[in-house]
PDB file of C-alpha atoms and ligand atoms in Angstrom:
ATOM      1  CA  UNK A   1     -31.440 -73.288  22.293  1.00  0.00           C
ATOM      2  CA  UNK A   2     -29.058 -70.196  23.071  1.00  0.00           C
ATOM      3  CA  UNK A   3     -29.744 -67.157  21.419  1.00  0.00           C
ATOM      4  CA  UNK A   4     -26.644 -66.350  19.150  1.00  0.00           C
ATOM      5  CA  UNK A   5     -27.708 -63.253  18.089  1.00  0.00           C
ATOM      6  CA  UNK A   6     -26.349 -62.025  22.120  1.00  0.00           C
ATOM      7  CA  UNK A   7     -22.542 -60.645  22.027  1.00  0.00           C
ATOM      8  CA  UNK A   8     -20.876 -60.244  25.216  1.00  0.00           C
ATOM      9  CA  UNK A   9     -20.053 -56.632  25.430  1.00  0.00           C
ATOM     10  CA  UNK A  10     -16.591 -54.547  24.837  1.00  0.00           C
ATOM     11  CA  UNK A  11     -14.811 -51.491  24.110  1.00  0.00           C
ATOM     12  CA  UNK A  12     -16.061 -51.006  20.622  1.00  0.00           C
ATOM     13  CA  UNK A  13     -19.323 -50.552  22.172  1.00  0.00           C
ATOM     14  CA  UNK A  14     -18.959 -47.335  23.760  1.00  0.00           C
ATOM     15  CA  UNK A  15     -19.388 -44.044  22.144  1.00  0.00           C
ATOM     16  CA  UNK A  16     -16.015 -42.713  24.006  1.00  0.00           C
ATOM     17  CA  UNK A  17     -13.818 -45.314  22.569  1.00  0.00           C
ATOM     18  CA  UNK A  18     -14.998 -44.159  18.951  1.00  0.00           C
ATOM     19  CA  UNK A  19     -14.649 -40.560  20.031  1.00  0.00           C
ATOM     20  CA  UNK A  20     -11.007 -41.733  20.577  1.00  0.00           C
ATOM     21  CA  UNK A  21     -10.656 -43.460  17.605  1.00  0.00           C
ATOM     22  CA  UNK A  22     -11.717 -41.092  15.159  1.00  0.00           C
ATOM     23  CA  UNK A  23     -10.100 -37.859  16.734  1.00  0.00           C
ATOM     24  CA  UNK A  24      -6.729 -39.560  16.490  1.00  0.00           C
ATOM     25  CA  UNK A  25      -7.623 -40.432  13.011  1.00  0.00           C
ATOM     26  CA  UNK A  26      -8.279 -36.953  12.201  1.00  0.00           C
ATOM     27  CA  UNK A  27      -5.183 -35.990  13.926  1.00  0.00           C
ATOM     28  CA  UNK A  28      -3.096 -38.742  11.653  1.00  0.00           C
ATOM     29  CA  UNK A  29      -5.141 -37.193   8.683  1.00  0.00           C
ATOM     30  CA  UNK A  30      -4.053 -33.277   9.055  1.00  0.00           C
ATOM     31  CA  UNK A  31      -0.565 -34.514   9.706  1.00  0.00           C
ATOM     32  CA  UNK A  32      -1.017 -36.835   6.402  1.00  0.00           C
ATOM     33  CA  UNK A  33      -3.767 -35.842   4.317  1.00  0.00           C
ATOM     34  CA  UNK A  34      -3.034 -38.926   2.346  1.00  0.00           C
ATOM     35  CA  UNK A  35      -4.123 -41.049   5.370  1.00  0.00           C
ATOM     36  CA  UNK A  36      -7.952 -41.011   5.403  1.00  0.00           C
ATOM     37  CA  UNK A  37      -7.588 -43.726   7.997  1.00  0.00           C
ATOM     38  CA  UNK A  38      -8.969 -47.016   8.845  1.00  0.00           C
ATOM     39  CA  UNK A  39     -10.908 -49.339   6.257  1.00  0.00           C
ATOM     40  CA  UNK A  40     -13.166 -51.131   8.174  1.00  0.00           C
ATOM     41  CA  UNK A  41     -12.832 -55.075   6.719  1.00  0.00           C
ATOM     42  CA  UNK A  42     -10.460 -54.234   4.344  1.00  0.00           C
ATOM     43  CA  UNK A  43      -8.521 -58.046   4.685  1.00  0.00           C
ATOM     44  CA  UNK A  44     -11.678 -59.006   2.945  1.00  0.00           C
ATOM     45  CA  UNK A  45     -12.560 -56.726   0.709  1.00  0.00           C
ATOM     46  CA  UNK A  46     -15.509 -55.974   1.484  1.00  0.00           C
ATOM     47  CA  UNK A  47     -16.156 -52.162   0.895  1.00  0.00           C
ATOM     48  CA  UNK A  48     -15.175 -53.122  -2.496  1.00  0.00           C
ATOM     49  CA  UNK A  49     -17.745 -56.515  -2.600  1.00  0.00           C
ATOM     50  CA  UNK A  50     -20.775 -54.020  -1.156  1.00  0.00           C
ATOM     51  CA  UNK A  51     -20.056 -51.325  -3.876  1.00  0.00           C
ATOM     52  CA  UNK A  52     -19.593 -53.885  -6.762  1.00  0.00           C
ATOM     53  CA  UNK A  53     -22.872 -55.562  -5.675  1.00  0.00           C
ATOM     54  CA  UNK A  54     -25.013 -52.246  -6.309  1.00  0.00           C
ATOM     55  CA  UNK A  55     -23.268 -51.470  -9.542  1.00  0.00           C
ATOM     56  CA  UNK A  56     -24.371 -55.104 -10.244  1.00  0.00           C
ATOM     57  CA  UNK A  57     -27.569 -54.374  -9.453  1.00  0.00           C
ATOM     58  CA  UNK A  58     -28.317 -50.922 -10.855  1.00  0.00           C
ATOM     59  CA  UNK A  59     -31.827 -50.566 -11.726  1.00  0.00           C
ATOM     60  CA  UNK A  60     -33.020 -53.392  -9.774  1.00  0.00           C
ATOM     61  CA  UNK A  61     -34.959 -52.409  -7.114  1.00  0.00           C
ATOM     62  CA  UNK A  62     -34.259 -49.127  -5.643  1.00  0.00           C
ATOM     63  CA  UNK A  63     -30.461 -49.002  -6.966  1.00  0.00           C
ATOM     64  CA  UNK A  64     -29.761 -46.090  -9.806  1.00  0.00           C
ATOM     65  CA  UNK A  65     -26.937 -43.985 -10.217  1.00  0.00           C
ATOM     66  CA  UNK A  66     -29.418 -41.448  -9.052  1.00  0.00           C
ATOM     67  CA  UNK A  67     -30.291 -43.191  -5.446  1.00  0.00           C
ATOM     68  CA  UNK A  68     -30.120 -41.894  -2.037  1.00  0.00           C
ATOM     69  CA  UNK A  69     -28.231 -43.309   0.222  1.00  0.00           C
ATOM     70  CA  UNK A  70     -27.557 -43.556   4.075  1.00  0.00           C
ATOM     71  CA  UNK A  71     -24.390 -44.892   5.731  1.00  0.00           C
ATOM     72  CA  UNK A  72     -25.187 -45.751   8.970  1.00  0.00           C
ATOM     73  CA  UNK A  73     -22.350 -45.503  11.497  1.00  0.00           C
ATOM     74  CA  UNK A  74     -20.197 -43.815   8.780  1.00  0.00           C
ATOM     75  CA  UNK A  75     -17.126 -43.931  10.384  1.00  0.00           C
ATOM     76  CA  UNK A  76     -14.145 -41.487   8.564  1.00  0.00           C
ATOM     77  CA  UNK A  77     -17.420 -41.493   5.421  1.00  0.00           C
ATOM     78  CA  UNK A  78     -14.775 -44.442   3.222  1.00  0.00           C
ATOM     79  CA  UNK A  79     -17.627 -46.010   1.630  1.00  0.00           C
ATOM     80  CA  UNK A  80     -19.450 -43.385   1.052  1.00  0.00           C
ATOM     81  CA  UNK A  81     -16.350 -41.666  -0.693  1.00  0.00           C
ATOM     82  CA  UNK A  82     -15.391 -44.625  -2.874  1.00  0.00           C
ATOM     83  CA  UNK A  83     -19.538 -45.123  -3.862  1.00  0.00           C
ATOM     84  CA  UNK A  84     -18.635 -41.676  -5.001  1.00  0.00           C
ATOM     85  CA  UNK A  85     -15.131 -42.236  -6.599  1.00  0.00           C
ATOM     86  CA  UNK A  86     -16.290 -45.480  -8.316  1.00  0.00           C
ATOM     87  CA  UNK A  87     -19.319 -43.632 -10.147  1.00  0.00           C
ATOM     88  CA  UNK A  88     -22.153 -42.781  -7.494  1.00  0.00           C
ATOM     89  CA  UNK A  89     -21.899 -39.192  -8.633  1.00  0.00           C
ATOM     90  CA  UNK A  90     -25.319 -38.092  -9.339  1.00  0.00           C
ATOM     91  CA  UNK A  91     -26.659 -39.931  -6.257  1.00  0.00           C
ATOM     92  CA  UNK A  92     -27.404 -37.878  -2.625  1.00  0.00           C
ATOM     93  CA  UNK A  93     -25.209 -39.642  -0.252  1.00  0.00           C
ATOM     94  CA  UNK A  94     -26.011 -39.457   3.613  1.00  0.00           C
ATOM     95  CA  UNK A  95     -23.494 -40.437   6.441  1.00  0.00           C
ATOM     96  CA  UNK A  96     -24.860 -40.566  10.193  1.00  0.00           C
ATOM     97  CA  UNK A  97     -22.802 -41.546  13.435  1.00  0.00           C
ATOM     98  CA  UNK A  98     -23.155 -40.519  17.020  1.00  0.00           C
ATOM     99  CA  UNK A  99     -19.314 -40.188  17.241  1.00  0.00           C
ATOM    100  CA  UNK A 100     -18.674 -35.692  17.020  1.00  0.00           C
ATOM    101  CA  UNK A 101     -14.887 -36.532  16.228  1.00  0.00           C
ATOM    102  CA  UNK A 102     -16.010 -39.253  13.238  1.00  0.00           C
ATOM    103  CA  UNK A 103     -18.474 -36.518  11.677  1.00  0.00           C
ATOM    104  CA  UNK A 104     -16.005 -33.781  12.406  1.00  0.00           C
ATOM    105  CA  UNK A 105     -13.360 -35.787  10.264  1.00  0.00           C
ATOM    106  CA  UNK A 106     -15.643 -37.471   7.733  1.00  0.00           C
ATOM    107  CA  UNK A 107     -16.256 -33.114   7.007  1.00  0.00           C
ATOM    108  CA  UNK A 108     -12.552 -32.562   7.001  1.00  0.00           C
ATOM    109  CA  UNK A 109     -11.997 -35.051   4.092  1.00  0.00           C
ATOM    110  CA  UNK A 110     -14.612 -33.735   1.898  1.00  0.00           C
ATOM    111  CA  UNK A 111     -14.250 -30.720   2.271  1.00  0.00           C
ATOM    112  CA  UNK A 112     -10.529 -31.002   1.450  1.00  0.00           C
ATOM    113  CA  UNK A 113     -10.357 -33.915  -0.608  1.00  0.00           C
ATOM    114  CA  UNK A 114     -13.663 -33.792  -2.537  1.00  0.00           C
ATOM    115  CA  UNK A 115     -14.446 -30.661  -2.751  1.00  0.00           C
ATOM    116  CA  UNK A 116     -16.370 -31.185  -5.974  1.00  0.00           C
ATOM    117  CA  UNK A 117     -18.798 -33.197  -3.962  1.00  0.00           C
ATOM    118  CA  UNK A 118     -20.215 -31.203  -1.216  1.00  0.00           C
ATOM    119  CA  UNK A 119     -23.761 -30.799  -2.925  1.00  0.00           C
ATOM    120  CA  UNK A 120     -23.920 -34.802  -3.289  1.00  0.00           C
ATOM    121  CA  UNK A 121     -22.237 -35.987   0.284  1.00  0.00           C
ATOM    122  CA  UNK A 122     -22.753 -35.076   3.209  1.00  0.00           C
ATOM    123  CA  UNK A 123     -22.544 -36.315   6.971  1.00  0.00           C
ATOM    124  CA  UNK A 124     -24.654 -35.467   9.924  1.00  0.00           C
ATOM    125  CA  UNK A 125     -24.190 -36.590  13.936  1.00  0.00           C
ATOM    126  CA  UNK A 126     -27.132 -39.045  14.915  1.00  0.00           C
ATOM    127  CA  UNK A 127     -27.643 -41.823  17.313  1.00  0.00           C
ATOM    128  CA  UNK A 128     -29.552 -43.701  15.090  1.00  0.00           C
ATOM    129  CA  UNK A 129     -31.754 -45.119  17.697  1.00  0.00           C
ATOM    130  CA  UNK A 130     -32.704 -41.687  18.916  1.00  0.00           C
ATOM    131  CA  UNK A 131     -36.377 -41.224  18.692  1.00  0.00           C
ATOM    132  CA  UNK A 132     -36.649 -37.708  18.177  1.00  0.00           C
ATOM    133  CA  UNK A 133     -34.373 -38.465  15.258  1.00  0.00           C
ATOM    134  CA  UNK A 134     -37.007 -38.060  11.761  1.00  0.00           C
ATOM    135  CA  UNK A 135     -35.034 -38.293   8.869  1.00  0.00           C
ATOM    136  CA  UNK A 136     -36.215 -38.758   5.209  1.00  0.00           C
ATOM    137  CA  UNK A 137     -36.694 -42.082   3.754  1.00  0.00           C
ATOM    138  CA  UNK A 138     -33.579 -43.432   1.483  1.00  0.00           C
ATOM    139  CA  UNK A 139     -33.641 -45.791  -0.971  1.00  0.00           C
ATOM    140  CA  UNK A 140     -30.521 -47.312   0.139  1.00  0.00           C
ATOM    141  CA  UNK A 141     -29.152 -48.136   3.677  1.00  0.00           C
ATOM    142  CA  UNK A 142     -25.911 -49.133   4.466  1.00  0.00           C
ATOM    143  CA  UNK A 143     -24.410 -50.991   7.386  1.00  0.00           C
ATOM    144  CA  UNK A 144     -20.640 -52.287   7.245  1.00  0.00           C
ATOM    145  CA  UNK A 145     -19.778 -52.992  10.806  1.00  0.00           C
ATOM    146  CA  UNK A 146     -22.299 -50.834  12.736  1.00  0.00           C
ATOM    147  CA  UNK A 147     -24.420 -53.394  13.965  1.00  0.00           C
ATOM    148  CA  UNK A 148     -21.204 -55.178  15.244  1.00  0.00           C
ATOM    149  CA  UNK A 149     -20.376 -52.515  17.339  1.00  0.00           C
ATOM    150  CA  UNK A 150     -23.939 -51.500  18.399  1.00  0.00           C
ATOM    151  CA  UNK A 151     -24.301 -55.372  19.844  1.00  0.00           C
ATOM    152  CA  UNK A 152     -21.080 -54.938  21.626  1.00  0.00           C
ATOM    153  CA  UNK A 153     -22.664 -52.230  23.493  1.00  0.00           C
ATOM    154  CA  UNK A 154     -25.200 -54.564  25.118  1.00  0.00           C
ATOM    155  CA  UNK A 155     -27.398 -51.311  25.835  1.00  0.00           C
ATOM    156  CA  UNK A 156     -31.379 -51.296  26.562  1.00  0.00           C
ATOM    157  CA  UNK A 157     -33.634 -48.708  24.980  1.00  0.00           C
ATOM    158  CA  UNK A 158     -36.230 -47.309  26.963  1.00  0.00           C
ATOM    159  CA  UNK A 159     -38.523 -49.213  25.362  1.00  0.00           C
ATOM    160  CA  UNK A 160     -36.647 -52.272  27.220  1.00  0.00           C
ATOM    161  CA  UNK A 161     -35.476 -53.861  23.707  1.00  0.00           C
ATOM    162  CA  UNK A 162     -31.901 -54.041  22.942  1.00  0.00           C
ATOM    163  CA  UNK A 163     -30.280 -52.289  20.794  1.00  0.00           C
ATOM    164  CA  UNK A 164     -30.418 -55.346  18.275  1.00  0.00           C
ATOM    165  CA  UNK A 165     -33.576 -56.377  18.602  1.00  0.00           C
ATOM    166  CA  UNK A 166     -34.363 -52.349  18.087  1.00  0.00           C
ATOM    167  CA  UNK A 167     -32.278 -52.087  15.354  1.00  0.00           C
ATOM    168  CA  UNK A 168     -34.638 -53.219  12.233  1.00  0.00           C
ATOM    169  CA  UNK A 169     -37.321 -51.154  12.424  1.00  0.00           C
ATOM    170  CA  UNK A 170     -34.607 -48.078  12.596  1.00  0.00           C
ATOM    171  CA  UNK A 171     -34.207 -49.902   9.179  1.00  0.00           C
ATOM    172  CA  UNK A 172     -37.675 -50.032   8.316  1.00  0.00           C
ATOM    173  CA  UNK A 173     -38.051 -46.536   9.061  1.00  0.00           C
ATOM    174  CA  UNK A 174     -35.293 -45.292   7.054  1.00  0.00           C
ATOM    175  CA  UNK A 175     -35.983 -47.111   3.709  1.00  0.00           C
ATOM    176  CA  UNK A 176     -38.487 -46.721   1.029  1.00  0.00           C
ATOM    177  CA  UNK A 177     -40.675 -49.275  -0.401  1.00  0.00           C
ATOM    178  CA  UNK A 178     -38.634 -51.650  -2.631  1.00  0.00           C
ATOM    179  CA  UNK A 179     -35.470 -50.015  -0.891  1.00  0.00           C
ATOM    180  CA  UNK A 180     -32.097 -51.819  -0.348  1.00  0.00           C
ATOM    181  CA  UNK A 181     -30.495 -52.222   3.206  1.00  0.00           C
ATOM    182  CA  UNK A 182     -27.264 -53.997   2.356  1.00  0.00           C
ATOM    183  CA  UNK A 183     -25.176 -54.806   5.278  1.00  0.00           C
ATOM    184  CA  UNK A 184     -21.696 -56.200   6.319  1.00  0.00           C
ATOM    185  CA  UNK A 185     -20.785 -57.730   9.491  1.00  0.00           C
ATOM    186  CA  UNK A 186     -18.150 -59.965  11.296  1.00  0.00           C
ATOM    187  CA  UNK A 187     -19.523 -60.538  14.308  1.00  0.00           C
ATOM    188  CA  UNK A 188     -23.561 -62.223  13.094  1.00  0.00           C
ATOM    189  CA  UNK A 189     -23.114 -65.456  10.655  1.00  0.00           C
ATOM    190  CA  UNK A 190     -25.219 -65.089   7.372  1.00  0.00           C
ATOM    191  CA  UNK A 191     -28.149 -66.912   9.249  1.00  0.00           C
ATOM    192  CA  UNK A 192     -28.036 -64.543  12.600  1.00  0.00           C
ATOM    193  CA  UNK A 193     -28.256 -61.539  10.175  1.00  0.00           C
ATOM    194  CA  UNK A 194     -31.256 -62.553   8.341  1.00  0.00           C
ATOM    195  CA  UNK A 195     -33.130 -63.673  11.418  1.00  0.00           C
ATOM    196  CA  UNK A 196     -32.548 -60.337  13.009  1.00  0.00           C
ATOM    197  CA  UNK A 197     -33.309 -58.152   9.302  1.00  0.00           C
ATOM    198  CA  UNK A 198     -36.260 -60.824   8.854  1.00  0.00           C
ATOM    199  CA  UNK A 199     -37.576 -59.957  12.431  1.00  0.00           C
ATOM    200  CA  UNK A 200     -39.553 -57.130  11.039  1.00  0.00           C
ATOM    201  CA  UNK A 201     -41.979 -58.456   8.492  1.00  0.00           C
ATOM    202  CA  UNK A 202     -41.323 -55.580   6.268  1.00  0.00           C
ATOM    203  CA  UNK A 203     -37.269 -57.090   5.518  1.00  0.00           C
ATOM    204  CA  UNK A 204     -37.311 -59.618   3.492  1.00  0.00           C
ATOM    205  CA  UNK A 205     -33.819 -61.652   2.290  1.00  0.00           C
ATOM    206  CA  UNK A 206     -32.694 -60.746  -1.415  1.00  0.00           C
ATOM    207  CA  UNK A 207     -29.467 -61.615  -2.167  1.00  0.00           C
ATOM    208  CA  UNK A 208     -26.010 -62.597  -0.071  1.00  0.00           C
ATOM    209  CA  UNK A 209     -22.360 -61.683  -1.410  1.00  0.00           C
ATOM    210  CA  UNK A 210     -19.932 -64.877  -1.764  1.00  0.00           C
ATOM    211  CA  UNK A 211     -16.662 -64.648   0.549  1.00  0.00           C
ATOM    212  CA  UNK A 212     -14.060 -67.267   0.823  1.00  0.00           C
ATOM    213  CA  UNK A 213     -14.895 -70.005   2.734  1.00  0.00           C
ATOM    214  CA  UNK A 214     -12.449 -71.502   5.286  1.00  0.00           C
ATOM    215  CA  UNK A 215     -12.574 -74.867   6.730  1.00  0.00           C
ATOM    216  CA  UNK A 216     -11.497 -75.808  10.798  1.00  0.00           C
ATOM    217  CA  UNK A 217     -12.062 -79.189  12.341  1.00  0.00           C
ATOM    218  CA  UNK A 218     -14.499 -79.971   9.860  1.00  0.00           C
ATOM    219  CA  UNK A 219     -16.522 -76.954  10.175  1.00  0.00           C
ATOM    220  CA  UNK A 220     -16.896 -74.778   6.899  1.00  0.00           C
ATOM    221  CA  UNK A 221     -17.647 -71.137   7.334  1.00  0.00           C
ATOM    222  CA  UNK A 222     -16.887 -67.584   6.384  1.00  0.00           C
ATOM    223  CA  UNK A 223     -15.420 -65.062   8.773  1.00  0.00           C
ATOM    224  CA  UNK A 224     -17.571 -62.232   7.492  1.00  0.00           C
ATOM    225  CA  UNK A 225     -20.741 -61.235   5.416  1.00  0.00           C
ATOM    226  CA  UNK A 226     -22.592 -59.405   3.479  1.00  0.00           C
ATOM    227  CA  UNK A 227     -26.075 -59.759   2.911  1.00  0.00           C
ATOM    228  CA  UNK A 228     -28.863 -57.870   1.011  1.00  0.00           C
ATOM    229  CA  UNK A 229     -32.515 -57.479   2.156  1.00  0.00           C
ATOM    230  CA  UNK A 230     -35.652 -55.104  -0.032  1.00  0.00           C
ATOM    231  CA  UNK A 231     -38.379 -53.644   2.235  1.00  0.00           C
ATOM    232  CA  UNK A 232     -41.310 -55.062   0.855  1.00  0.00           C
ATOM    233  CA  UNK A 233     -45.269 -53.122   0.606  1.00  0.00           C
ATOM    234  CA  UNK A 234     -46.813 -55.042   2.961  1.00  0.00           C
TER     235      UNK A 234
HETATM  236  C1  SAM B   1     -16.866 -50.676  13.364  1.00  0.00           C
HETATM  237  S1  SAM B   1     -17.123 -48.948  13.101  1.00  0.00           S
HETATM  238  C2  SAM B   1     -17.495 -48.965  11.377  1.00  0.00           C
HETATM  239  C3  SAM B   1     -17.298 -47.642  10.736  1.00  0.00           C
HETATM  240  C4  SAM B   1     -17.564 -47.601   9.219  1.00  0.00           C
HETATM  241  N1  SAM B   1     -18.890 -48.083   8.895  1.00  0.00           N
HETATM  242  C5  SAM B   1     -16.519 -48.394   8.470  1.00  0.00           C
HETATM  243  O1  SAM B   1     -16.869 -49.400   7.857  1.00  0.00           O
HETATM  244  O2  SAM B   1     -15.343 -48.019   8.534  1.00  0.00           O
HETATM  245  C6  SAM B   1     -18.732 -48.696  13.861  1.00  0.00           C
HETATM  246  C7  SAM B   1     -19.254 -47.284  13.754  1.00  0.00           C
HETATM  247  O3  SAM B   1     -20.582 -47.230  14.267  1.00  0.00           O
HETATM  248  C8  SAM B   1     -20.754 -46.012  14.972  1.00  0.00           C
HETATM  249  N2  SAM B   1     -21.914 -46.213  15.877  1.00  0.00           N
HETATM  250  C9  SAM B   1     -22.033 -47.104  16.888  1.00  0.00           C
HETATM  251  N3  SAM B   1     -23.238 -47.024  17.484  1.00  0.00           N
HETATM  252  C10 SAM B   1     -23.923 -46.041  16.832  1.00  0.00           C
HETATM  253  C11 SAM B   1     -25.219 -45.468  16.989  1.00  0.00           C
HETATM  254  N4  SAM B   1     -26.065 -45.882  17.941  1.00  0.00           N
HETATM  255  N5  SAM B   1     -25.604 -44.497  16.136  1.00  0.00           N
HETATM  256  C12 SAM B   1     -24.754 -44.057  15.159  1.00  0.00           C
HETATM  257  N6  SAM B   1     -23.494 -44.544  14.975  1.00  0.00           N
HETATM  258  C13 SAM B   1     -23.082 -45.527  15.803  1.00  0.00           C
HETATM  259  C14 SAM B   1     -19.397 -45.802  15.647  1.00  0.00           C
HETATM  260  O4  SAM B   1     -19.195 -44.473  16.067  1.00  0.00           O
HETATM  261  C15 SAM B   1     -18.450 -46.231  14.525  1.00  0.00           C
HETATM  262  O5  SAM B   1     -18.144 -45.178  13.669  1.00  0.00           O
END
């Protein structure tokens, strides 16, 4: 049967177009400092679905107001900044991504728009699969639209594994025991996601986030998702 989990590659998987992408963001931003810029799956609400779903869930599992958290791929740091604005203000929140111009910007805004919250966020440039790369573990990881891009990159490790099949023990190394990776992607169905999470014993499936569900020549289906998984003491 054909592997699903394989994206044919594009744009969004190369480091220069996001170089691109955030620079002009941060030029937009000190032009407008009311435009922060772009919020990744924003038709569907779903920075607002992943940050209702830990204040849900606080104290289950890893999730307090006190947690620390990593945004993988951060972007211009929006979740991170609303996790903050919606009541995340006691918890240590970490935002990584191999773009300079995205970490330069995601800076900008807190230091200029949240200045209040330098000692709980802060950002750092990563390439998350680097192996010389040791960072703490969290008890949170987020992904909203990371992996997509990373599997549009169709790049081999060293190692030989892609990128995707790489990707959940960068997980696994990242969390704590009984930590929450909660991720959100359009390009992997709700079944492609877990298979890849599930793919290192450690992941196991906890909980998915409802979207609307659309219906095309009697096919039902959801055009994006969000899905929760707890690292488990094996
Ligand atoms: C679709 S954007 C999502 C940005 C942000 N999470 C959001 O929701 O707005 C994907 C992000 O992943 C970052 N990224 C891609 N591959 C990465 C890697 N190997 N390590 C760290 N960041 C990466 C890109 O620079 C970009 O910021």
């Amino acid at each position: 049967m054909e592997d699903t989990t394989k994206l044919n590659t594009s744009k969004l998987g190369t480091k220069k177009y996001w170089e691109d992408f955030y620079s002009l963001e941060k030029t937009n931003f000190e032009s407008n400092p009311e435009d922060t810029g772009e919020c990744w799956f924003s038709d569907n609400d779903a920075e607002e679905k992943m940050i209702d779903f830990l204040m849900q869930n606080l104290r289950t599992h890893s999730i307090t107001e006190k947690s620390t958290i990593i945004d993988l791929g951060t972007g211009n740091g929006h979740l991170l900044f609303s996790l903050y604005e919606e009541g995340f203000t006691k918890a240590k929140l970490h935002g990584v991504d191999y773009s300079h111009e995205s970490i330069k910007f995601s800076n900008k805004i807190l230091s200029e728009k949240y200045p209040e919250a330098l000692d709980n966020i802060s950002f750092s440039q990563v390439d998350i699969f680097d192996s010389e790369w040791k960072p703490p573990r969290f008890d949170i990881v987020l992904d909203k639209g990371t992996l997509d891009a990373i599997a549009l990159s169709g790049l081999k490790l060293a190692s030989g594994k892609t990128v995707v099949d790489a990707y959940p023990s960068v997980i696994d190394k990242l969390l704590k025991d009984n930590g929450v990776f909660l991720i959100t992607s359009c390009n992997f169905t709700q079944k492609e996601l877990i298979k890849i999470a599930e793919s290192c014993e450690n992941l196991k499936l906890w909980k998915t986030v409802s979207y609307p569900i659309f219906e095309f020549g009697g096919v039902k289906g959801t055009t994006i998702c969000t899905v929760a998984f707890i690292k488990q003491k094996i």
